[in-house]
Short mmCIF file of C-alpha atoms in Angstrom, two decimals:
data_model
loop_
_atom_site.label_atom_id
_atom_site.label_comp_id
_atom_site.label_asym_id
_atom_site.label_seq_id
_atom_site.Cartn_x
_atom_site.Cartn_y
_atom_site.Cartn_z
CA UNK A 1 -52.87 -37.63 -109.57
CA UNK A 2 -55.94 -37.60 -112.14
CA UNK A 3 -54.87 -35.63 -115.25
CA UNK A 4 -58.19 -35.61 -116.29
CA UNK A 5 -59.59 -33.72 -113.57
CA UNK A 6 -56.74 -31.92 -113.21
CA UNK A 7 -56.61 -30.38 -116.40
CA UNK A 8 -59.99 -28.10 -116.56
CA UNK A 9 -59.62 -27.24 -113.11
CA UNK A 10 -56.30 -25.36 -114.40
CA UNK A 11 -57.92 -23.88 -117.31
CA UNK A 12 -60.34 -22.39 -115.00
CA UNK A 13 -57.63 -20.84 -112.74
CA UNK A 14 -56.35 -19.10 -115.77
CA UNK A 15 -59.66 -18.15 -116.21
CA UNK A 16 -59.73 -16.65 -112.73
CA UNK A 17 -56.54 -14.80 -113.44
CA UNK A 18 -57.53 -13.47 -116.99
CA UNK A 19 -60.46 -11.72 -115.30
CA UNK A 20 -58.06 -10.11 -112.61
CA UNK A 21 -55.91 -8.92 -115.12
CA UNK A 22 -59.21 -7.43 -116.92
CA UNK A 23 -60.12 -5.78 -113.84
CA UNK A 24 -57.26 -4.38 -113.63
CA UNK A 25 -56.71 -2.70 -116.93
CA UNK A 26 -60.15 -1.66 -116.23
CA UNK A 27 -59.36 0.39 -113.10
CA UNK A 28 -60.75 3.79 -113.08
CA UNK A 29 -58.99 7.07 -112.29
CA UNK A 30 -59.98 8.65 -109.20
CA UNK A 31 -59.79 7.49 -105.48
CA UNK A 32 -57.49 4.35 -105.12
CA UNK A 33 -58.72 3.08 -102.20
CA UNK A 34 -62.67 3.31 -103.73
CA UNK A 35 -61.47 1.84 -106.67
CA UNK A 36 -59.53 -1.13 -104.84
CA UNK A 37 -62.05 -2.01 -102.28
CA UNK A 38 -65.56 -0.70 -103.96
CA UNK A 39 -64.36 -0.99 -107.55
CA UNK A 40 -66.24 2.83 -107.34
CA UNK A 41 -69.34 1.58 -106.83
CA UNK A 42 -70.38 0.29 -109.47
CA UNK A 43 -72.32 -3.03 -109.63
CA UNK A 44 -75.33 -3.69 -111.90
CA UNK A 45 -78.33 -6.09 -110.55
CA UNK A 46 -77.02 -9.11 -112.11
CA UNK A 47 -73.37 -8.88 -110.52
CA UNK A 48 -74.96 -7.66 -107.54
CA UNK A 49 -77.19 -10.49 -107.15
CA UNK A 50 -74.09 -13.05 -108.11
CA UNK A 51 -71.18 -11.65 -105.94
CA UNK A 52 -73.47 -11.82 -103.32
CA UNK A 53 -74.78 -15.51 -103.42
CA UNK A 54 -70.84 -16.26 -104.35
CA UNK A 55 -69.72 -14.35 -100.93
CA UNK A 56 -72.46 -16.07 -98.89
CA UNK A 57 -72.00 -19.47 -100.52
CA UNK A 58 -68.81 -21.11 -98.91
CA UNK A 59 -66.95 -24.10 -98.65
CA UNK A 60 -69.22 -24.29 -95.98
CA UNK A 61 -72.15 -24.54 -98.20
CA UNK A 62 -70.97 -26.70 -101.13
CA UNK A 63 -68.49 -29.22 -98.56
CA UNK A 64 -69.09 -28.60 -94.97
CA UNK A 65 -72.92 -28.33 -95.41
CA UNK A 66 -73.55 -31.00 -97.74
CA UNK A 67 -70.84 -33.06 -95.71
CA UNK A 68 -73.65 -32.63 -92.87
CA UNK A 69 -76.56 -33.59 -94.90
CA UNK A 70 -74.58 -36.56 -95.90
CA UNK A 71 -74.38 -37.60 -92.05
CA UNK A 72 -77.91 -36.46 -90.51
CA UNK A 73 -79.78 -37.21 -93.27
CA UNK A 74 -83.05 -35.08 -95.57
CA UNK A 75 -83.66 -33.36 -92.50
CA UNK A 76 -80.63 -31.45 -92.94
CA UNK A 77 -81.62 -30.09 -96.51
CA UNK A 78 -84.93 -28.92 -95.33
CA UNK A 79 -82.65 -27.07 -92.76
CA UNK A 80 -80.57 -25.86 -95.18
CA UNK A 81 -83.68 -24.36 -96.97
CA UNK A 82 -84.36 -21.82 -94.08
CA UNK A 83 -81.17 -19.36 -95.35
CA UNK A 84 -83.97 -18.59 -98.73
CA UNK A 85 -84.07 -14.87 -97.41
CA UNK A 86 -80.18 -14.08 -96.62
CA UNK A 87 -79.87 -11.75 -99.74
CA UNK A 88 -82.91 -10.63 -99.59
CA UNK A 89 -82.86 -9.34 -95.95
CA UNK A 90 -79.63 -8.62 -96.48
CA UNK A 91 -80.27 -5.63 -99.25
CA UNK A 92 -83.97 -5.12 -97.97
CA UNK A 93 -82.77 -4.01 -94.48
CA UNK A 94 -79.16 -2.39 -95.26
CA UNK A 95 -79.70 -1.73 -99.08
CA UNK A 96 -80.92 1.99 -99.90
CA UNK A 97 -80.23 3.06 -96.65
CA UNK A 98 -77.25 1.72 -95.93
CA UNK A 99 -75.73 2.94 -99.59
CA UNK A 100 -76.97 6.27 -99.20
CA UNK A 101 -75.41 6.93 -95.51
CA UNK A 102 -72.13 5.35 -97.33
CA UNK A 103 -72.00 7.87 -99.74
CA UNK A 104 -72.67 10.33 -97.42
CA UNK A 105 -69.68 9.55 -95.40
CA UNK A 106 -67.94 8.85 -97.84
CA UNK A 107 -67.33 5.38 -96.54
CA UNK A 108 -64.83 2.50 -97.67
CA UNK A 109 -64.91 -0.24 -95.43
CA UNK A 110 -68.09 -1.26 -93.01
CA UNK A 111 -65.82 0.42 -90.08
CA UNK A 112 -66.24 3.87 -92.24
CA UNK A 113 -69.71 3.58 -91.66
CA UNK A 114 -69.87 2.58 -88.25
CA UNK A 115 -66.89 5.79 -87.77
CA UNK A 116 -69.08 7.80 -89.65
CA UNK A 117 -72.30 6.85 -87.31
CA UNK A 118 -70.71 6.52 -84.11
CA UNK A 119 -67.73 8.78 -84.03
CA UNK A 120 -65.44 6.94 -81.78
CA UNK A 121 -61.80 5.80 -82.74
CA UNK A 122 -62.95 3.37 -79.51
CA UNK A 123 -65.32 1.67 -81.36
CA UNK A 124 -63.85 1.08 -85.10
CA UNK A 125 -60.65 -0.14 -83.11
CA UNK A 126 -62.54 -2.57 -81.19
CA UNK A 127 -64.79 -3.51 -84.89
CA UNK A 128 -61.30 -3.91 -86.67
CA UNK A 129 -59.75 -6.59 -84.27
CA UNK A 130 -62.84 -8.72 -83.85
CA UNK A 131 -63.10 -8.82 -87.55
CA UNK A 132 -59.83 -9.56 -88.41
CA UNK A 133 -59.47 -12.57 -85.61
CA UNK A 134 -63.18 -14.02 -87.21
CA UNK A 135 -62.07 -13.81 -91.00
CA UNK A 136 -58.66 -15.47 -89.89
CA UNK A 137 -60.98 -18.43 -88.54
CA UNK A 138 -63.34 -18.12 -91.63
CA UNK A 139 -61.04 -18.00 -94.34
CA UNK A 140 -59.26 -20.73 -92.42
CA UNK A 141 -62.25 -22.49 -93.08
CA UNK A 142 -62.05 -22.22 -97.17
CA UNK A 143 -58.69 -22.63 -97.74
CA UNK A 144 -59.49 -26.29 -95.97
CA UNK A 145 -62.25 -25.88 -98.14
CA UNK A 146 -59.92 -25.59 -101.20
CA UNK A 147 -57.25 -28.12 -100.21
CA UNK A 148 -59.57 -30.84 -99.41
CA UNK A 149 -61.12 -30.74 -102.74
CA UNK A 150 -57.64 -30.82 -104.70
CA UNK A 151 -57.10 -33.49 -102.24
CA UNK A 152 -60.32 -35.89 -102.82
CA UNK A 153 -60.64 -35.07 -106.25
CA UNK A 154 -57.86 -34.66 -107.92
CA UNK A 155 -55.13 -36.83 -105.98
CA UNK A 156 -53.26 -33.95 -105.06
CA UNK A 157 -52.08 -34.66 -101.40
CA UNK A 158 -53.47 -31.81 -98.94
CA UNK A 159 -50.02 -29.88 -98.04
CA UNK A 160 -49.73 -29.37 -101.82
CA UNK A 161 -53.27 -28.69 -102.11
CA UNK A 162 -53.37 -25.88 -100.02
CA UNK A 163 -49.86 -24.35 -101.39
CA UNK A 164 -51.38 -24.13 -104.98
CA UNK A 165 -54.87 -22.91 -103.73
CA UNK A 166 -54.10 -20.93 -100.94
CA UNK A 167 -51.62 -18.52 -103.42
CA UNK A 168 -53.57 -18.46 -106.02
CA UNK A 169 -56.23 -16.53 -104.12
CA UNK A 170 -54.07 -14.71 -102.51
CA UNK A 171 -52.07 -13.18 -105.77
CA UNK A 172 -55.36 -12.97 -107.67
CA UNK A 173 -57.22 -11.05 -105.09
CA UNK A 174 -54.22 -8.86 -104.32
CA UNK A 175 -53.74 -7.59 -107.98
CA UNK A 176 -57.56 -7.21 -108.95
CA UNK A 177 -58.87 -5.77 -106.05
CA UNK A 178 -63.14 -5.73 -105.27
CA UNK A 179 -63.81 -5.11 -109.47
CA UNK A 180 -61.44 -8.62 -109.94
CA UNK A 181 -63.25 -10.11 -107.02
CA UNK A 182 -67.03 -9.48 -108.43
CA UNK A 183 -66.12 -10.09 -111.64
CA UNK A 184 -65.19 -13.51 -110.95
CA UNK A 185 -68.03 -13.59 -108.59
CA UNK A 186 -70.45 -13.17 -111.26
CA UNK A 187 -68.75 -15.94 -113.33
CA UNK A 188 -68.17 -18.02 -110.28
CA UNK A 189 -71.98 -17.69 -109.35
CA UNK A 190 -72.84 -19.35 -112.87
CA UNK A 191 -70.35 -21.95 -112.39
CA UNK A 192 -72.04 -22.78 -109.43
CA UNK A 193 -75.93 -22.99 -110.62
CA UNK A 194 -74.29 -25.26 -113.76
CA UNK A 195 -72.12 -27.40 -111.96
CA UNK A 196 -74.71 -27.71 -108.71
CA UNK A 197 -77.97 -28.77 -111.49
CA UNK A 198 -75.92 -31.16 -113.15
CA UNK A 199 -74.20 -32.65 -110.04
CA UNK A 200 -77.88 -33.68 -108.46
CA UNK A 201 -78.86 -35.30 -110.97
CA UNK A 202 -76.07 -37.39 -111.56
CA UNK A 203 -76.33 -38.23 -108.10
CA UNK A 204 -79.92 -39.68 -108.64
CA UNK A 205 -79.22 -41.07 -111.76
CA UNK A 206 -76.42 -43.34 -110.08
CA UNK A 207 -78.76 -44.54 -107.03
CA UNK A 208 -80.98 -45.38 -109.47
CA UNK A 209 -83.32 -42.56 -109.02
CA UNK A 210 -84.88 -40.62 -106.10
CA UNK A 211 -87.50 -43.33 -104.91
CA UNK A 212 -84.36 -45.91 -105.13
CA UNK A 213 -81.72 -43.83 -103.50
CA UNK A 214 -84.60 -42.67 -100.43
CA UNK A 215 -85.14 -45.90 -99.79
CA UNK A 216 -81.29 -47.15 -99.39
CA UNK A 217 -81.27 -44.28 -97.01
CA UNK A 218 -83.96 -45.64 -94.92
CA UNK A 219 -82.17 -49.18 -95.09
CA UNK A 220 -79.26 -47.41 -93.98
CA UNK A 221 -81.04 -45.62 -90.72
CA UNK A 222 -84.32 -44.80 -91.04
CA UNK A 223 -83.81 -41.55 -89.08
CA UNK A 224 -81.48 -40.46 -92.76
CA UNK A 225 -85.16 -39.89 -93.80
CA UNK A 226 -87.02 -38.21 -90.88
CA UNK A 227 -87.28 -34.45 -90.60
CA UNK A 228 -85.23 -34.46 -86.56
CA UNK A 229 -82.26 -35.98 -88.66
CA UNK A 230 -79.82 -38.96 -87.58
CA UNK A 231 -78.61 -38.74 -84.45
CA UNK A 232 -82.24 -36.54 -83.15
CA UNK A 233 -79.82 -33.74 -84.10
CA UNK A 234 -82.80 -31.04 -85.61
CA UNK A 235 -84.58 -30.09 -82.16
CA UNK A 236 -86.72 -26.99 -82.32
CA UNK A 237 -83.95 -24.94 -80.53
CA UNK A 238 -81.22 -25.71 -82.93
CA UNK A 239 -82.80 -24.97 -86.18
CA UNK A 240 -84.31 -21.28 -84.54
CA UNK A 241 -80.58 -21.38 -83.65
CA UNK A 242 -79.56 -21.98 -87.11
CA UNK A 243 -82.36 -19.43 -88.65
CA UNK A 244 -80.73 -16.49 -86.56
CA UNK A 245 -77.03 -17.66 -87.11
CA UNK A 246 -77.35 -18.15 -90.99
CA UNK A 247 -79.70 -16.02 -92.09
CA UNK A 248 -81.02 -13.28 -89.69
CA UNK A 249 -77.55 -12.88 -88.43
CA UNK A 250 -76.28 -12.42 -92.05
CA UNK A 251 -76.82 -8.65 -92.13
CA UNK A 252 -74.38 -8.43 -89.70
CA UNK A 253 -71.94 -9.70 -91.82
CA UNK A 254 -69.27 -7.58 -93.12
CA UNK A 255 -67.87 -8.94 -96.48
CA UNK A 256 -72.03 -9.20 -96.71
CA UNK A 257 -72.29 -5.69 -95.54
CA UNK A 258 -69.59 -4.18 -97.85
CA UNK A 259 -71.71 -5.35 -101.13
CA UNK A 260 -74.74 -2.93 -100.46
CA UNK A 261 -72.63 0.15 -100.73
CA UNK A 262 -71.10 -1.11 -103.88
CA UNK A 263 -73.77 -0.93 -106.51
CA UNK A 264 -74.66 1.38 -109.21
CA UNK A 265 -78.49 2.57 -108.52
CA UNK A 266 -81.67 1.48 -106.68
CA UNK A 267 -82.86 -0.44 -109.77
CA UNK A 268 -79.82 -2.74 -109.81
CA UNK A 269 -80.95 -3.46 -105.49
CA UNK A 270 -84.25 -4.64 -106.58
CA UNK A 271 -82.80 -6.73 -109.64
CA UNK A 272 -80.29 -8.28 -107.01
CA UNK A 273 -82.89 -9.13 -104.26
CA UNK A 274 -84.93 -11.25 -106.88
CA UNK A 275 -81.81 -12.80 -109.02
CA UNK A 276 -79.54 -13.70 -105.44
CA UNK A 277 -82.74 -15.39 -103.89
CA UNK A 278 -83.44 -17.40 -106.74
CA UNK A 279 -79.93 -18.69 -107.16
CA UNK A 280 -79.23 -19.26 -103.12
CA UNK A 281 -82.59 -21.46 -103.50
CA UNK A 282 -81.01 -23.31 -106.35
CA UNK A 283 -77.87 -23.78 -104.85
CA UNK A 284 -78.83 -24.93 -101.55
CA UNK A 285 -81.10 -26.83 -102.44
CA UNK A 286 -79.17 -29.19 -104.84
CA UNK A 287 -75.88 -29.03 -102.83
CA UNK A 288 -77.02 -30.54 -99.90
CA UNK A 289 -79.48 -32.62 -101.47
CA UNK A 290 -77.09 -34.44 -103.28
CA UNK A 291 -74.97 -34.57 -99.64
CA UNK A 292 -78.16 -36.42 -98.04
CA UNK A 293 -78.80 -38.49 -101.26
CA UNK A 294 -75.40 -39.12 -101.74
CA UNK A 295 -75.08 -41.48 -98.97
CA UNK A 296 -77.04 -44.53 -101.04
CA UNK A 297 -74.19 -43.96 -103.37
CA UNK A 298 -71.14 -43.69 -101.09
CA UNK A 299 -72.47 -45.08 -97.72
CA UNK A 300 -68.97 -45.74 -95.84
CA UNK A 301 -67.23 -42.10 -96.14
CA UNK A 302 -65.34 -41.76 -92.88
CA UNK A 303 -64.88 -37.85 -93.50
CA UNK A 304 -68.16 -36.37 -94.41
CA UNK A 305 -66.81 -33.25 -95.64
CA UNK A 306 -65.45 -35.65 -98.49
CA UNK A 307 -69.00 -36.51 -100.48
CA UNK A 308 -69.02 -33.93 -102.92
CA UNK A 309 -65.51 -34.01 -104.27
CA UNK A 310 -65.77 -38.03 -103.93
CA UNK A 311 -69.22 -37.81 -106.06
CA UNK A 312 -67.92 -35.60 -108.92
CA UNK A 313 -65.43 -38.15 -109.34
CA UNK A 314 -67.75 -41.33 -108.25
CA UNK A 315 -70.50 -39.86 -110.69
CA UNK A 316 -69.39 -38.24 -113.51
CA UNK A 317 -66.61 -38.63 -116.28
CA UNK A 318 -63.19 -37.28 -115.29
CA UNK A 319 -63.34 -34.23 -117.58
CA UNK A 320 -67.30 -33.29 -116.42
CA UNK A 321 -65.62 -34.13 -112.91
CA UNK A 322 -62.94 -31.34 -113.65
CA UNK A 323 -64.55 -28.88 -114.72
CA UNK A 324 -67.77 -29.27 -112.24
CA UNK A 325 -65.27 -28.96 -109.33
CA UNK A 326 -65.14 -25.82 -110.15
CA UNK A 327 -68.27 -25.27 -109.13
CA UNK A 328 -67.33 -25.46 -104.59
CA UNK A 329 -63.87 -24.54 -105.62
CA UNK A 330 -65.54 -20.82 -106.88
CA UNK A 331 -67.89 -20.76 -103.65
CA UNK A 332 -64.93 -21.11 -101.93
CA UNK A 333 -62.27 -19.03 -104.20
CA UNK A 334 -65.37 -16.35 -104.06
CA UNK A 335 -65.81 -16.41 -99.67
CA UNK A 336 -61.74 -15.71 -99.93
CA UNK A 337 -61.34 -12.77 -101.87
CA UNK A 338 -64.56 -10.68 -100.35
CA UNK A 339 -63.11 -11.83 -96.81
CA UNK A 340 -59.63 -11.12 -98.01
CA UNK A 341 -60.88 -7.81 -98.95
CA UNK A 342 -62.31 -6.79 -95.97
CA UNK A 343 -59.41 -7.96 -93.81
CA UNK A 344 -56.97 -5.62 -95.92
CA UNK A 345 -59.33 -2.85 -96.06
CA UNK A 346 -59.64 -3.10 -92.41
CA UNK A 347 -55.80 -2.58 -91.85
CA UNK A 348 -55.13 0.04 -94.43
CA UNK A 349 -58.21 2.16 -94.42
CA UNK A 350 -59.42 1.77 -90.69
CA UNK A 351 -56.00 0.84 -88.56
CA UNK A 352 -53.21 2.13 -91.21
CA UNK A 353 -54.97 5.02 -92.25
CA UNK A 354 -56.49 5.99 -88.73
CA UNK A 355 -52.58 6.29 -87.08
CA UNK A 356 -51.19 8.32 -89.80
CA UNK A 357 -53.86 10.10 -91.97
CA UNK A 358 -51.96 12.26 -94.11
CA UNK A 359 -50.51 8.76 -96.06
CA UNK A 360 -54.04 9.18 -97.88
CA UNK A 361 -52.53 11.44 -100.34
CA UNK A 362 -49.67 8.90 -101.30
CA UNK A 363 -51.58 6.95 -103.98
CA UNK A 364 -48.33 4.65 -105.14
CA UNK A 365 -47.57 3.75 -101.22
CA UNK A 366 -51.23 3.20 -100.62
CA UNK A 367 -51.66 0.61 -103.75
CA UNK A 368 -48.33 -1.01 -102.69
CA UNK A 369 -49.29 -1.58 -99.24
CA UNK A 370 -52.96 -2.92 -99.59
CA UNK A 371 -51.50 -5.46 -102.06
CA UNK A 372 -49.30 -6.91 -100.04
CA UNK A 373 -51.24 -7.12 -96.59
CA UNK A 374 -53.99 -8.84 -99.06
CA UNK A 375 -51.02 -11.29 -100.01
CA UNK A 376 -49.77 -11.96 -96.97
CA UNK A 377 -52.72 -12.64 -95.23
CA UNK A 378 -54.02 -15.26 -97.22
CA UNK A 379 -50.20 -16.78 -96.68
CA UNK A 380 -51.04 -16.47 -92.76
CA UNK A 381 -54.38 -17.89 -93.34
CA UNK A 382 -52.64 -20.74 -95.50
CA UNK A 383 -50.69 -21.64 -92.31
CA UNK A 384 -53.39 -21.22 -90.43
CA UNK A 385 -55.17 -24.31 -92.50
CA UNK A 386 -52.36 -26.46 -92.47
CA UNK A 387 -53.49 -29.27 -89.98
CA UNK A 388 -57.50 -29.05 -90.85
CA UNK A 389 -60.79 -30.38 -88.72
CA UNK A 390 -62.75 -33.54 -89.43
CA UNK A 391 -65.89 -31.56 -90.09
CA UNK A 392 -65.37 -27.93 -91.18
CA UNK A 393 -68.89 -26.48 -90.96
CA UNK A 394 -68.79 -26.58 -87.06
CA UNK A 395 -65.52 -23.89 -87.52
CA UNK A 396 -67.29 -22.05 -89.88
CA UNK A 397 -70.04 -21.27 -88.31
CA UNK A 398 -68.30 -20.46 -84.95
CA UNK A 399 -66.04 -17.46 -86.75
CA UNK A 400 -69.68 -16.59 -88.42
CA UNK A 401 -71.54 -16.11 -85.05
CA UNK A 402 -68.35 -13.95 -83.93
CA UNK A 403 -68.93 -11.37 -86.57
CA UNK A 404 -72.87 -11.26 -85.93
CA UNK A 405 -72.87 -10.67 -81.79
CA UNK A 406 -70.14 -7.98 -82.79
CA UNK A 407 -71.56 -6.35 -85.80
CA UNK A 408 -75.65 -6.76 -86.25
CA UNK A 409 -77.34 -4.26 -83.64
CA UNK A 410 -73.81 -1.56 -84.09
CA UNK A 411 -74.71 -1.51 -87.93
CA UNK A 412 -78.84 -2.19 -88.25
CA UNK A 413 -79.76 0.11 -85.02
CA UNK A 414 -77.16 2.87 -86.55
CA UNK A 415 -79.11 3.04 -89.76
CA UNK A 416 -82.69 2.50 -88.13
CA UNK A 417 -82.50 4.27 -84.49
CA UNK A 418 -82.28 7.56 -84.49
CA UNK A 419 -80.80 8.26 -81.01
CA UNK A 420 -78.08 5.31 -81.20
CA UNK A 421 -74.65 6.30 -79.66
CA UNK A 422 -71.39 5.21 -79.68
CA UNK A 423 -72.04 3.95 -75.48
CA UNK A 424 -75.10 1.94 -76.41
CA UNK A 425 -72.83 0.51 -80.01
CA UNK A 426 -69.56 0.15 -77.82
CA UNK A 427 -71.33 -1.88 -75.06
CA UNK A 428 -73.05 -4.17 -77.21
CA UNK A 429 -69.99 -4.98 -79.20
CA UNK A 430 -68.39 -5.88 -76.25
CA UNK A 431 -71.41 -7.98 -74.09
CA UNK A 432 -71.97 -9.64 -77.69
CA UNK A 433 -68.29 -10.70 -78.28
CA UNK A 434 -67.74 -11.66 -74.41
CA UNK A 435 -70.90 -13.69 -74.36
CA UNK A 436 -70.18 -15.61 -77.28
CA UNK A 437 -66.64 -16.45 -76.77
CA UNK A 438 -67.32 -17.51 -73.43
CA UNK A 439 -70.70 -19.71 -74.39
CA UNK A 440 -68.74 -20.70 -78.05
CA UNK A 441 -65.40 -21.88 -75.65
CA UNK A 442 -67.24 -24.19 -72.93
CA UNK A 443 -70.01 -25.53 -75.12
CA UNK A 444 -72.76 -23.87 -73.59
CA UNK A 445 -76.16 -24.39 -74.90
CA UNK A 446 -79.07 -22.07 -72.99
CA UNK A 447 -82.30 -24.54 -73.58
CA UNK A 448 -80.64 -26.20 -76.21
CA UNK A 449 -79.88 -22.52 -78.18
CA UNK A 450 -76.80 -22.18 -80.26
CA UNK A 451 -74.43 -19.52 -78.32
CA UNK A 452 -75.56 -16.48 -81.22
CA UNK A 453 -79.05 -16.52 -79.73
CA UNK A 454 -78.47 -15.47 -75.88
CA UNK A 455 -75.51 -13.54 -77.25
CA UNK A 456 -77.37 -11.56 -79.57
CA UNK A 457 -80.55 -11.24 -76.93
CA UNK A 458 -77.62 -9.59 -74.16
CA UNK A 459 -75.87 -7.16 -76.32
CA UNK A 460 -79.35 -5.98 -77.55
CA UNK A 461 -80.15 -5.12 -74.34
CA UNK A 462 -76.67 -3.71 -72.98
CA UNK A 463 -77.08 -1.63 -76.35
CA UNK A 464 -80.63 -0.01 -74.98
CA UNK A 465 -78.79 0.60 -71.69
CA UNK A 466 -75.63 1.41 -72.77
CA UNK A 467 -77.69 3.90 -75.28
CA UNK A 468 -78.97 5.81 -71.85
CA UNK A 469 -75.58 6.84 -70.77
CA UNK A 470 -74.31 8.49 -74.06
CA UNK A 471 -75.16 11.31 -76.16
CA UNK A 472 -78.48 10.95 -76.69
CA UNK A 473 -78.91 13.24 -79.76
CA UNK A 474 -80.70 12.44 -82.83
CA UNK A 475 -78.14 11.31 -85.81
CA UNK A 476 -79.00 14.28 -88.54
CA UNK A 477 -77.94 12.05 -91.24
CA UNK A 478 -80.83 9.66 -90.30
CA UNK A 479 -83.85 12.48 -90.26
CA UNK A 480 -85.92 12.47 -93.10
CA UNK A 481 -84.58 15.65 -95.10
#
């Protein structure tokens, strides 16, 4: 066990927990559940912007996508470069709109606004289960994250890894709530930029710079250096594939979703759009351009997922190491709690709260209950994670493409179509999680497409015909007043 790294790493988890405590004191009277999961909307641009890059950022981003760049090569970073617009699509197309309706409703959870929309019990069951069996699968996916790091980094074997990780988050987010978990978002997201800057240039520094290290990649397999990738791996199918499934697909998102009814005023959406693209573009960027470049440093990793951790410690001193892990481990603590979040939200507010309605007015059983389904679902997502993948990115993005073919066309086409029902939304849930499950299970790649593409092209069209057998009545809340 390294001591050295060890050490800062700790004094950052205080840190984490310092902050939850300060959200806490700093809860504000009025509705709990607002409060809890919203923190009563009340985000400025800057937090905005950082909570969320930190939500979008994931282990996937700082281990499992880096841990591909390390194995395909530079073609993978310039694929990595195509998410640029998540945040901004993300508040330019839900944004205003999507805050205003939220309000309007009077909406907690994304399956408030979708009730609120829609007005079938039908539907926000059927939401509810599909996004608590994809965040089970994607928080899977950071807690591996987590434990992997602890693991590579700091000598801590996995099993214990994953124990001290996996209930950290879970008593953190539990006791802060949303205003703990984009609080720490905001300090998480600087974290990030620092440790990610630093980290890359290290990296070059110790293949002898970036002419030096490109050309041990090219000694390597020339094909590290070509823009298809090792292994001919970046056709033209995959990377629309990828476009759709990582950043078009994004909206659909709910822990994505849930941000844009959470801030203050229209001033703070327009400070986020600018702030979160700049600092995706950083991160990416230098993430999984040290990943790629990393391999003239540490060509003979057998698990790729393991180049970051095994550069901070290859790279830099132990205590720089330390404390820059704590740059993926707050990607990853930061994916967590907004997933967490939404998964607890989802069973109090829309399951809980939808059988027996009158427990709204019981504040103290309300507060005691969404703590502990936070906390012990982050121990069943800890179990979940106990006998990890070789390469996590591939289980990351399956549980991603499950919440887009459910969620995207329900939530855009309820705030942009006028005449959207709850047939047309209930029948493209449904084609859109069929499809993908069945093209996801048996490996099925129409023309080389990634399963979200002919998922997402079916349950837009079973939403247009679904759409014809409903109530075809214009949604008042949507008419220009």
């Amino acid at each position: 066990m390294q001591t050295e790294v060890l050490l800062p790493l700790i004094a950052y988890l205080l840190l984490v927990f310092g902050l939850s405590v300060y959200a806490y004191t700093r809860r504000q009277t009025g509705n709990f559940l607002t409060e809890y999961f919203l923190g009563n909307r009340s985000m400025g641009g800057f937090v905005l912007a950082m909570t969320l890059t930190a939500t979008y950022i994931s282990a996937s981003s700082f281990i499992g996508g880096p841990g591909a760049a390390y194995k395909f090569g530079l073609g993978w970073v310039l694929l990595a470069m195509i998410q640029l617009p998540a945040v901004w699509l993300s508040l330019g197309i839900l944004g205003k709109k999507f805050a205003i309706l939220a309000r309007r409703y009077n909406a907690v959870t994304l399956n408030d606004m979708l009730y609120g929309r829609y007005k079938s019990r039908l539907l926000v069951w059927l939401a509810s289960l599909s996004l608590l069996v994809a965040f089970l699968g994607a928080m899977t996916v950071q807690f591996i994250g987590g434990a992997r790091l602890l693991e590579t980094a700091a000598g801590i074997p996995y099993d214990t890894g994953l124990l001290i990780f996996g209930i950290s988050i879970a008593l953190y987010t539990a006791f802060g709530g949303f205003r703990a978990s984009v609080l720490n978002d905001a300090m998480q997201g600087l974290v990030m930029l620092l440790g990610t800057i630093l980290l890359l240039f290290a990296v070059i520094h110790a293949a002898g710079g970036l002419h030096s290290a490109v050309d041990k990649l090219q000694q390597i397999d020339p094909k590290l250096v070509s823009v298809s990738g090792a292994d001919d791996v970046l056709s033209l199918p995959f990377m629309a594939s990828f476009w759709i499934l990582v950043c078009f697909g994004v909206i659909g998102l709910p822990h994505t979703a849930v941000r844009c009814i959470s801030y203050k005023d229209s001033k703070a959406v327009h400070r986020g759009i600018v702030l979160g693209t700049l600092v995706v573009a950083i991160l990416m960027f230098g993430m999984h351009l040290s990943g790629a470049l990393g391999r003239a440093v540490l060509p003979d990793l057998k698990i790729p997922d393991q180049v970051i951790p095994t550069l901070m410690i290859t790279v830099l001193p132990p205590y720089a190491a330390g404390i820059f892990l704590a740059a993926p481990m707050a990607a990853i603590m930061s994916t967590i709690n907004a997933q967490l979040l939404q998964s607890s939200a989802t069973i109090v507010k829309d399951l809980y709260l939808g059988i027996r309605p009158a427990e709204i007015t019981n504040e103290k059983r309300l507060k005691r209950f969404s703590s502990w389904a936070t906390f012990v679902l982050g121990l069943l997502v800890l179990l979940a994670a106990w006998r990890p993948p070789e390469m996590i990115i591939w289980l990351n993005l399956l549980a991603f493409g499950g919440l887009e073919a459910v969620f995207l066309w329900p939530l855009v086409l309820g705030l942009y179509w006028e005449r959207a029902n709850a047939t047309g939304a209930l029948s493209s849930m449904i084609v859109g999680a069929v499809c993908y499950t069945l093209l996801a299970s048996f490996d099925l790649h129409l023309a080389g497409l990634h399963p979200i593409v002919p998922s997402l092209t079916l349950s837009l069209l079973a939403f247009y015909i679904g759409n014809k057998f409903g109530d075809t009545r214009a949604e008042a809340a949507l008419k220009p007043s």
